Structures are given as structure tokens and as C-alpha cells.
Amino acid sequence: MMTKTVVILFLSAASMAQTILVGPRDSEAYSFAESQADGSSTFAERKLFKALVQAAQLANQAGPQTVIVKVAAGAYTGKANMGIWMVPQLTNPEAKLHILGGYDDQYKQRNPFTNLVNLVTSEGRNGAFLQFAKKSEIGELVISGLVFDAAPSNKYDAKTNSILKGTSRTYNMISFSQLKTQHLVVDSNVFINGSHGAFDPFIMPADANATIDITNNFFINNIKTLKTEASSNRGAVVKTMRFANNSFILNWPYNPDPTSGEVSCINLYHKGGAAAVVFDHNLFAFNPGGAMQHDWPEDRMPALTLKQNLFFMNAGLFGDGKPDAGVFAGKFGTNPKYLLCDLITIEDDFSYTCSGNQAFEPKIPITLSDLQGADSTQVQRKDTVLNDIRRLFGLNQDGGTVAIANYAPSMTFNPQQIPLPTEAKAKPYGVQIDQHFQ
């Protein structure tokens, strides 16, 4: 039986909690926000980018501040529709900033995967969706309940049903700019169609006890999704980087061939990025270049834990259609070609902590795009459901070369068809829609 974890936040008497309620113009949510605003502890805002500026100002006040930005469902654009959101410099190591999306019209309930907060980007965006100013410092940063869809800033070739990587924007979705913090939480977001990854948790630890929690997110159809790299601070590195209950589905190598420099969904960095990296109850499915890329020698790696994760068909690029193939794909220091490691190999040949991991089909309903038209700038995305995604890769169960017909085609996230496992025994793995940061 799945045990539900509930996080309860206690604010000390010395802490001052301030809330910014964000709702779209002319919406019921914004009308409610205005009725609650008192100009001292509660504020109302129509534009998310303005709310983030105000949040930084409040967080930078002296003392242990807690600033919560509550964002109601809707579509939000950046300033002048540029499709970027910038957080000014944060300068208070005692403060907490929580950016929480997915609220209903009265900000009572939060459902990040049904009350979608869409950050609408644009063609030609000149940076990450969400950017933090350089030399920022804050005690805790939480980013939860946002949808980052990079498709509007990408270009696609309707003839080949593939992304045109060279003319798509080569920025991550979040840029932390080496923000200094004790605790980073990235929770219950959707990262989809990233042409240059979702984000790297490249923060500077406040001290040797700093932690990073990346939990309950969907990572779908991104190119070279994420690297487990954080910065260091006078020799101190992040104590623990934890990935729990994330769904990594159909994420792509940097190039659609088995000799690409970055092939796997997660690029495992050496112990200079974190002392320990933990993967717990995640779902890795249909990532053609492997679930995790392991290029560093084992003796240079952090303490790595893989426990109770579900893997399924993560080596299509290499022609291996076995369920547990491609848990690791890597050169392990000196090997000239990629080697594939399944669960048994990892348990037998490496000194990492591995327990309870599984490999079977989760039966995920995937919403794919139906690309039409000859002009890639006019391609429209339509929802079509593909229950057996193996057909996308033409996986050959008997071995041999696998031809990938489509390379990172545009996909949609449909709250009416959330890509959760339909296989009963797979449901504890990956995103849990009834659990999120509180």
C-alpha cells in the first residue's frame, strides 16, 4: 500500500509570512485575490512576472521572511509577451520563497496537474523561462505547480515529424545562476518539449548540509533533460540531491544517434556536484538513449542510491528492446563506445546501493502531436493517444538496428489524459497527482 506523505510547514513566531495571490485579468481568481488583499500581509497581482518582483522585495526585508506566491490556474505571459520570467536578486539567507501554482479560484485547493498554470513562452525567447538574478541568496526556494512547455519557441519539420534543433532556442527552462541556498525544492511541475534540457540544479550550497529535492515532476519529450550537477562553496558540496516520484518519459539524446555526446535522460555528474544522489520511486520509460548516463569512473562518483524505481525500454537508440535495458548507458571513464547496463549488471558489478527496482511495462497513455502542414511555423498540435509507444521507435525485440522515425516531435500535456501508469502494480512509481508540496 502506498503511504501518502504530507508535508506540514511550521512558521516560527519570529517569521513573517506574506502571500501574493496571482490570477489572470478579469478572472474569478483575481476578483477573489483583490477582495483578500490588505497591502501588508496579502497582495493581489494579475501578472506573474510582477508578482515575482514583489516577492523578491518582500523576501529581501531583514529577518526570517516567508513569502508565498500562490498562482491560480490560467495562461501567463512574461513582460510584453516575451515568454520569460525574471526574479530579481535575492539577498536574504534567512528567507524562504515558495512559488506555488495550481490553485482554484479561491486559493483553497491546489491541484498542479489539473489546474494548470501555463507559462506561455514565445518564438525567439532570449533565455530560460524562469531566471534568477546572479549572486542571489535565500534560505529556501520552492518551485511547484508550473507548466513549462517549450514548443512555442521551437521549430519543427512537418515532413520528418522532428524538431529542428538548430533553429529552436537553446536555453534551459529554469536558470538558477548559481543561486546560494540551503534547500532547493522543484516539485510537481511539467517540463515538456525542451530543446535544450529542462534544468540543471546548479545552485551553490549555503553549507555542507544543503539539500536538493526534485520530486513529483513530469519530464516529457525533452532533449538531454538534466545533469546532476550543483556548484560548490569553499569546498562544500550539496549533501544530498534527491529525485523521488518523478516521471521521465520519452526524453531524447542530444542527437538521434548512438554516438551522440549526451544520450541519456539523466546525466550523472561526479561527486563534485553532490556528495550523495538518491533515486527513489521514479519512473523511467521510453527514453531511447538510456535512463542515466554514466561517463565518470565509479571511484569519482557520488554515493548513488537506486531504490524502488521502475524502468521500461530505455535503450531503443541502441537497438535493445528488453524492459530493463539502458538503466545506465555510459563510457565509465575510458571506454570508446557506450556500454549498456541493466539492473542485474548494476547490482552485481557496482558498489552502489540498489534495492527494489523493477522492470515491466507501466502501460502509460501518451498524448502525441499530429503534425500537419508544410510550413513548420504553422504546425498545429492535435491530441492523439498512443497506448503502445513501442511503435514510435519500431523496437525490434529480436535485436538489430532500430530506426527512429521521429526525433522529439511536439507533444502536448493534456490534463484530461495525464500520462500515469494504468498497470496497477506500476501506479506507486512516478508522479502521484494527489501529492505535492504543501
mmCIF file of C-alpha atoms in Angstrom, residues 92-366:
data_model
loop_
_atom_site.group_PDB
_atom_site.id
_atom_site.type_symbol
_atom_site.label_atom_id
_atom_site.label_comp_id
_atom_site.label_asym_id
_atom_site.label_seq_id
_atom_site.Cartn_x
_atom_site.Cartn_y
_atom_site.Cartn_z
ATOM 1 C CA ASN A 92 18.315 37.283 2.468
ATOM 2 C CA PRO A 93 19.776 33.920 3.617
ATOM 3 C CA GLU A 94 17.076 33.743 6.309
ATOM 4 C CA ALA A 95 14.160 33.993 3.879
ATOM 5 C CA LYS A 96 12.004 31.380 2.177
ATOM 6 C CA LEU A 97 10.403 31.909 -1.234
ATOM 7 C CA HIS A 98 7.684 29.486 -2.331
ATOM 8 C CA ILE A 99 6.268 29.796 -5.865
ATOM 9 C CA LEU A 100 3.191 27.553 -5.895
ATOM 10 C CA GLY A 101 0.901 27.099 -8.906
ATOM 11 C CA GLY A 102 -2.303 25.152 -9.457
ATOM 12 C CA TYR A 103 -4.768 26.916 -7.170
ATOM 13 C CA ASP A 104 -8.516 27.125 -7.654
ATOM 14 C CA ASP A 105 -10.405 30.410 -7.911
ATOM 15 C CA GLN A 106 -10.438 30.931 -4.133
ATOM 16 C CA TYR A 107 -6.921 29.681 -3.433
ATOM 17 C CA LYS A 108 -8.209 26.956 -1.142
ATOM 18 C CA GLN A 109 -7.182 23.840 -3.054
ATOM 19 C CA ARG A 110 -4.121 23.213 -5.162
ATOM 20 C CA ASN A 111 -4.082 20.613 -7.943
ATOM 21 C CA PRO A 112 -0.991 21.268 -10.101
ATOM 22 C CA PHE A 113 -1.844 18.726 -12.821
ATOM 23 C CA THR A 114 -5.479 19.703 -13.367
ATOM 24 C CA ASN A 115 -5.482 23.425 -12.517
ATOM 25 C CA LEU A 116 -2.690 24.118 -14.964
ATOM 26 C CA VAL A 117 -0.543 27.223 -14.650
ATOM 27 C CA ASN A 118 0.861 27.535 -18.162
ATOM 28 C CA LEU A 119 3.913 29.720 -18.629
ATOM 29 C CA VAL A 120 3.389 30.722 -22.236
ATOM 30 C CA THR A 121 6.701 31.345 -23.930
ATOM 31 C CA SER A 122 7.331 32.753 -27.385
ATOM 32 C CA GLU A 123 9.373 32.246 -30.514
ATOM 33 C CA GLY A 124 12.830 33.704 -30.054
ATOM 34 C CA ARG A 125 12.826 33.793 -26.232
ATOM 35 C CA ASN A 126 16.202 35.109 -25.118
ATOM 36 C CA GLY A 127 16.782 32.876 -22.098
ATOM 37 C CA ALA A 128 15.276 30.377 -19.710
ATOM 38 C CA PHE A 129 11.574 30.631 -18.888
ATOM 39 C CA LEU A 130 12.319 31.271 -15.205
ATOM 40 C CA GLN A 131 15.543 33.134 -14.429
ATOM 41 C CA PHE A 132 17.116 34.052 -11.114
ATOM 42 C CA ALA A 133 19.473 37.001 -10.928
ATOM 43 C CA LYS A 134 23.148 36.326 -10.416
ATOM 44 C CA LYS A 135 24.610 36.400 -6.899
ATOM 45 C CA SER A 136 21.238 35.582 -5.363
ATOM 46 C CA GLU A 137 20.997 34.040 -1.899
ATOM 47 C CA ILE A 138 17.992 32.711 0.001
ATOM 48 C CA GLY A 139 17.431 30.147 2.727
ATOM 49 C CA GLU A 140 14.855 28.035 0.836
ATOM 50 C CA LEU A 141 13.456 28.154 -2.688
ATOM 51 C CA VAL A 142 10.426 26.124 -3.785
ATOM 52 C CA ILE A 143 9.165 25.976 -7.389
ATOM 53 C CA SER A 144 5.988 23.921 -7.681
ATOM 54 C CA GLY A 145 2.941 23.587 -9.890
ATOM 55 C CA LEU A 146 4.060 25.239 -13.129
ATOM 56 C CA VAL A 147 3.888 24.011 -16.736
ATOM 57 C CA PHE A 148 6.992 24.721 -18.811
ATOM 58 C CA ASP A 149 6.184 23.947 -22.460
ATOM 59 C CA ALA A 150 8.970 24.973 -24.838
ATOM 60 C CA ALA A 151 7.127 24.091 -28.060
ATOM 61 C CA PRO A 152 6.245 27.715 -28.951
ATOM 62 C CA SER A 153 9.953 28.603 -29.012
ATOM 63 C CA ASN A 154 10.894 25.535 -31.076
ATOM 64 C CA LYS A 155 10.750 24.917 -34.812
ATOM 65 C CA TYR A 156 9.516 21.643 -36.316
ATOM 66 C CA ASP A 157 9.770 19.943 -39.686
ATOM 67 C CA ALA A 158 6.358 18.623 -40.627
ATOM 68 C CA LYS A 159 7.842 16.347 -43.296
ATOM 69 C CA THR A 160 10.032 14.373 -40.901
ATOM 70 C CA ASN A 161 7.909 14.922 -37.777
ATOM 71 C CA SER A 162 11.032 16.123 -35.971
ATOM 72 C CA ILE A 163 12.314 19.124 -34.099
ATOM 73 C CA LEU A 164 14.604 21.493 -35.975
ATOM 74 C CA LYS A 165 17.162 21.738 -33.210
ATOM 75 C CA GLY A 166 19.400 24.249 -34.960
ATOM 76 C CA THR A 167 16.657 26.883 -35.161
ATOM 77 C CA SER A 168 14.993 26.132 -31.808
ATOM 78 C CA ARG A 169 16.014 28.070 -28.704
ATOM 79 C CA THR A 170 18.999 26.549 -26.917
ATOM 80 C CA TYR A 171 18.128 27.526 -23.338
ATOM 81 C CA ASN A 172 17.049 25.516 -20.337
ATOM 82 C CA MET A 173 13.632 26.129 -18.827
ATOM 83 C CA ILE A 174 14.970 27.253 -15.439
ATOM 84 C CA SER A 175 18.257 29.058 -14.833
ATOM 85 C CA PHE A 176 19.344 29.247 -11.185
ATOM 86 C CA SER A 177 22.508 31.245 -11.968
ATOM 87 C CA GLN A 178 24.353 29.578 -9.093
ATOM 88 C CA LEU A 179 21.820 30.812 -6.537
ATOM 89 C CA LYS A 180 23.084 30.184 -2.998
ATOM 90 C CA THR A 181 20.641 28.300 -0.781
ATOM 91 C CA GLN A 182 20.247 25.776 1.997
ATOM 92 C CA HIS A 183 17.328 23.974 0.363
ATOM 93 C CA LEU A 184 16.021 23.815 -3.192
ATOM 94 C CA VAL A 185 12.705 22.116 -3.993
ATOM 95 C CA VAL A 186 11.446 21.568 -7.550
ATOM 96 C CA ASP A 187 8.133 19.777 -7.190
ATOM 97 C CA SER A 188 5.005 18.865 -9.174
ATOM 98 C CA ASN A 189 5.874 20.724 -12.388
ATOM 99 C CA VAL A 190 5.615 19.728 -16.039
ATOM 100 C CA PHE A 191 8.695 20.105 -18.245
ATOM 101 C CA ILE A 192 7.845 19.287 -21.852
ATOM 102 C CA ASN A 193 9.327 19.842 -25.333
ATOM 103 C CA GLY A 194 12.614 21.258 -24.073
ATOM 104 C CA SER A 195 15.046 21.628 -26.976
ATOM 105 C CA HIS A 196 18.000 22.069 -24.615
ATOM 106 C CA GLY A 197 17.006 20.354 -21.408
ATOM 107 C CA ALA A 198 14.653 21.116 -18.544
ATOM 108 C CA PHE A 199 17.116 22.498 -15.985
ATOM 109 C CA ASP A 200 20.282 21.666 -14.115
ATOM 110 C CA PRO A 201 20.072 22.144 -10.318
ATOM 111 C CA PHE A 202 23.168 24.336 -10.485
ATOM 112 C CA ILE A 203 22.888 26.078 -7.138
ATOM 113 C CA MET A 204 25.600 26.917 -4.620
ATOM 114 C CA PRO A 205 25.129 25.166 -1.267
ATOM 115 C CA ALA A 206 24.941 27.515 1.707
ATOM 116 C CA ASP A 207 26.979 24.940 3.613
ATOM 117 C CA ALA A 208 27.760 21.218 3.638
ATOM 118 C CA ASN A 209 24.230 20.378 4.871
ATOM 119 C CA ALA A 210 22.407 21.895 1.890
ATOM 120 C CA THR A 211 19.933 19.628 0.089
ATOM 121 C CA ILE A 212 18.093 19.488 -3.232
ATOM 122 C CA ASP A 213 14.714 17.756 -3.629
ATOM 123 C CA ILE A 214 13.402 17.161 -7.159
ATOM 124 C CA THR A 215 10.064 15.469 -6.641
ATOM 125 C CA ASN A 216 6.824 14.562 -8.399
ATOM 126 C CA ASN A 217 7.595 16.221 -11.751
ATOM 127 C CA PHE A 218 6.778 15.165 -15.299
ATOM 128 C CA PHE A 219 9.759 15.316 -17.661
ATOM 129 C CA ILE A 220 8.387 14.574 -21.132
ATOM 130 C CA ASN A 221 9.907 14.838 -24.603
ATOM 131 C CA ASN A 222 12.971 16.879 -23.642
ATOM 132 C CA ILE A 223 16.411 16.762 -25.250
ATOM 133 C CA LYS A 224 19.204 15.968 -22.716
ATOM 134 C CA THR A 225 16.896 16.547 -19.791
ATOM 135 C CA LEU A 226 19.036 17.181 -16.727
ATOM 136 C CA LYS A 227 22.507 16.851 -15.213
ATOM 137 C CA THR A 228 23.027 16.108 -11.506
ATOM 138 C CA GLU A 229 25.451 18.989 -11.098
ATOM 139 C CA ALA A 230 25.465 21.669 -8.429
ATOM 140 C CA SER A 231 28.212 24.131 -7.642
ATOM 141 C CA SER A 232 30.469 24.044 -4.569
ATOM 142 C CA ASN A 233 31.060 26.597 -1.841
ATOM 143 C CA ARG A 234 34.601 26.767 -0.458
ATOM 144 C CA GLY A 235 34.946 23.023 -0.817
ATOM 145 C CA ALA A 236 31.451 22.205 0.484
ATOM 146 C CA VAL A 237 29.094 20.414 -1.907
ATOM 147 C CA VAL A 238 25.382 19.629 -1.712
ATOM 148 C CA LYS A 239 24.860 16.942 0.913
ATOM 149 C CA THR A 240 22.037 15.092 -0.853
ATOM 150 C CA MET A 241 20.340 15.505 -4.217
ATOM 151 C CA ARG A 242 17.122 13.505 -4.127
ATOM 152 C CA PHE A 243 14.881 12.504 -7.037
ATOM 153 C CA ALA A 244 11.595 10.999 -5.880
ATOM 154 C CA ASN A 245 8.378 10.083 -7.719
ATOM 155 C CA ASN A 246 9.313 11.796 -10.975
ATOM 156 C CA SER A 247 8.114 10.511 -14.350
ATOM 157 C CA PHE A 248 10.800 10.607 -17.042
ATOM 158 C CA ILE A 249 9.009 9.707 -20.265
ATOM 159 C CA LEU A 250 10.294 9.866 -23.835
ATOM 160 C CA ASN A 251 13.312 12.121 -23.331
ATOM 161 C CA TRP A 252 15.848 12.318 -26.111
ATOM 162 C CA PRO A 253 19.603 12.315 -26.724
ATOM 163 C CA TYR A 254 21.333 15.449 -27.950
ATOM 164 C CA ASN A 255 21.442 13.911 -31.420
ATOM 165 C CA PRO A 256 19.336 10.965 -32.623
ATOM 166 C CA ASP A 257 22.221 8.538 -32.997
ATOM 167 C CA PRO A 258 24.090 6.184 -30.628
ATOM 168 C CA THR A 259 27.336 8.174 -30.881
ATOM 169 C CA SER A 260 25.863 11.423 -29.584
ATOM 170 C CA GLY A 261 27.782 13.146 -26.809
ATOM 171 C CA GLU A 262 24.810 13.250 -24.437
ATOM 172 C CA VAL A 263 22.416 10.378 -24.954
ATOM 173 C CA SER A 264 20.607 9.605 -21.714
ATOM 174 C CA CYS A 265 17.759 11.261 -19.866
ATOM 175 C CA ILE A 266 19.776 11.975 -16.697
ATOM 176 C CA ASN A 267 23.469 12.799 -16.959
ATOM 177 C CA LEU A 268 25.148 11.609 -13.748
ATOM 178 C CA TYR A 269 27.786 14.092 -12.627
ATOM 179 C CA HIS A 270 30.750 13.281 -10.398
ATOM 180 C CA LYS A 271 30.922 13.789 -6.630
ATOM 181 C CA GLY A 272 31.929 17.417 -7.089
ATOM 182 C CA GLY A 273 28.249 18.091 -7.821
ATOM 183 C CA ALA A 274 26.762 16.376 -4.747
ATOM 184 C CA ALA A 275 28.018 14.035 -2.042
ATOM 185 C CA ALA A 276 25.010 11.728 -2.475
ATOM 186 C CA VAL A 277 22.402 11.297 -5.210
ATOM 187 C CA VAL A 278 19.258 9.285 -4.494
ATOM 188 C CA PHE A 279 16.642 7.992 -6.950
ATOM 189 C CA ASP A 280 13.518 6.722 -5.211
ATOM 190 C CA HIS A 281 10.195 5.601 -6.782
ATOM 191 C CA ASN A 282 10.865 7.273 -10.128
ATOM 192 C CA LEU A 283 9.528 6.054 -13.457
ATOM 193 C CA PHE A 284 11.839 5.895 -16.480
ATOM 194 C CA ALA A 285 10.090 4.797 -19.671
ATOM 195 C CA PHE A 286 10.851 5.066 -23.387
ATOM 196 C CA ASN A 287 13.939 7.246 -23.055
ATOM 197 C CA PRO A 288 15.722 5.966 -26.173
ATOM 198 C CA GLY A 289 19.283 6.863 -25.095
ATOM 199 C CA GLY A 290 19.084 5.335 -21.627
ATOM 200 C CA ALA A 291 17.712 6.347 -18.258
ATOM 201 C CA MET A 292 21.046 7.555 -16.814
ATOM 202 C CA GLN A 293 24.347 8.388 -18.474
ATOM 203 C CA HIS A 294 27.375 7.199 -16.505
ATOM 204 C CA ASP A 295 30.565 8.552 -18.094
ATOM 205 C CA TRP A 296 32.695 9.107 -14.982
ATOM 206 C CA PRO A 297 34.693 6.282 -13.391
ATOM 207 C CA GLU A 298 32.945 4.735 -10.414
ATOM 208 C CA ASP A 299 35.567 5.951 -7.931
ATOM 209 C CA ARG A 300 34.790 9.572 -8.870
ATOM 210 C CA MET A 301 31.031 9.227 -8.442
ATOM 211 C CA PRO A 302 28.871 10.356 -5.514
ATOM 212 C CA ALA A 303 27.219 7.868 -3.187
ATOM 213 C CA LEU A 304 24.483 6.703 -5.579
ATOM 214 C CA THR A 305 21.262 5.048 -4.429
ATOM 215 C CA LEU A 306 18.681 3.460 -6.715
ATOM 216 C CA LYS A 307 15.711 2.143 -4.772
ATOM 217 C CA GLN A 308 12.265 1.098 -5.915
ATOM 218 C CA ASN A 309 12.369 2.725 -9.346
ATOM 219 C CA LEU A 310 10.565 1.385 -12.399
ATOM 220 C CA PHE A 311 12.404 1.117 -15.730
ATOM 221 C CA PHE A 312 10.957 0.156 -19.090
ATOM 222 C CA MET A 313 12.513 0.236 -22.558
ATOM 223 C CA ASN A 314 15.193 2.889 -22.221
ATOM 224 C CA ALA A 315 17.609 1.704 -24.909
ATOM 225 C CA GLY A 316 15.718 1.966 -28.189
ATOM 226 C CA LEU A 317 18.501 4.070 -29.700
ATOM 227 C CA PHE A 318 20.883 1.151 -29.242
ATOM 228 C CA GLY A 319 18.524 -1.458 -30.638
ATOM 229 C CA ASP A 320 17.800 -3.114 -27.313
ATOM 230 C CA GLY A 321 14.114 -3.588 -26.576
ATOM 231 C CA LYS A 322 14.483 -5.502 -23.307
ATOM 232 C CA PRO A 323 12.434 -3.975 -20.473
ATOM 233 C CA ASP A 324 15.419 -3.310 -18.190
ATOM 234 C CA ALA A 325 17.931 -2.332 -20.858
ATOM 235 C CA GLY A 326 19.635 1.030 -20.632
ATOM 236 C CA VAL A 327 19.317 1.781 -16.926
ATOM 237 C CA PHE A 328 22.897 3.001 -17.389
ATOM 238 C CA ALA A 329 24.394 3.977 -20.739
ATOM 239 C CA GLY A 330 27.928 5.213 -20.448
ATOM 240 C CA LYS A 331 31.624 5.052 -21.141
ATOM 241 C CA PHE A 332 32.607 4.727 -17.470
ATOM 242 C CA GLY A 333 35.750 6.762 -17.893
ATOM 243 C CA THR A 334 37.730 5.291 -20.765
ATOM 244 C CA ASN A 335 35.562 3.051 -22.912
ATOM 245 C CA PRO A 336 35.397 4.371 -26.506
ATOM 246 C CA LYS A 337 31.773 3.307 -27.008
ATOM 247 C CA TYR A 338 28.671 3.347 -24.882
ATOM 248 C CA LEU A 339 28.054 0.302 -22.721
ATOM 249 C CA LEU A 340 24.557 -0.612 -21.570
ATOM 250 C CA CYS A 341 23.863 -1.835 -18.055
ATOM 251 C CA ASP A 342 20.653 -3.474 -16.913
ATOM 252 C CA LEU A 343 19.522 -3.800 -13.314
ATOM 253 C CA ILE A 344 21.269 -7.109 -12.698
ATOM 254 C CA THR A 345 24.571 -5.759 -14.000
ATOM 255 C CA ILE A 346 24.331 -2.698 -11.777
ATOM 256 C CA GLU A 347 23.546 -4.784 -8.708
ATOM 257 C CA ASP A 348 26.341 -7.298 -9.398
ATOM 258 C CA ASP A 349 29.122 -5.145 -10.821
ATOM 259 C CA PHE A 350 28.869 -1.812 -8.963
ATOM 260 C CA SER A 351 29.127 -0.817 -5.328
ATOM 261 C CA TYR A 352 26.079 1.451 -5.459
ATOM 262 C CA THR A 353 23.066 0.928 -3.198
ATOM 263 C CA CYS A 354 20.393 -0.761 -5.306
ATOM 264 C CA SER A 355 17.210 -2.348 -3.994
ATOM 265 C CA GLY A 356 13.644 -2.991 -5.041
ATOM 266 C CA ASN A 357 13.972 -1.703 -8.614
ATOM 267 C CA GLN A 358 11.633 -3.169 -11.220
ATOM 268 C CA ALA A 359 11.350 -3.503 -14.998
ATOM 269 C CA PHE A 360 7.937 -4.071 -16.548
ATOM 270 C CA GLU A 361 5.509 -2.218 -18.788
ATOM 271 C CA PRO A 362 3.659 0.568 -16.919
ATOM 272 C CA LYS A 363 1.089 0.973 -19.715
ATOM 273 C CA ILE A 364 1.173 4.742 -19.966
ATOM 274 C CA PRO A 365 -1.310 6.539 -22.243
ATOM 275 C CA ILE A 366 0.821 9.076 -24.080
#
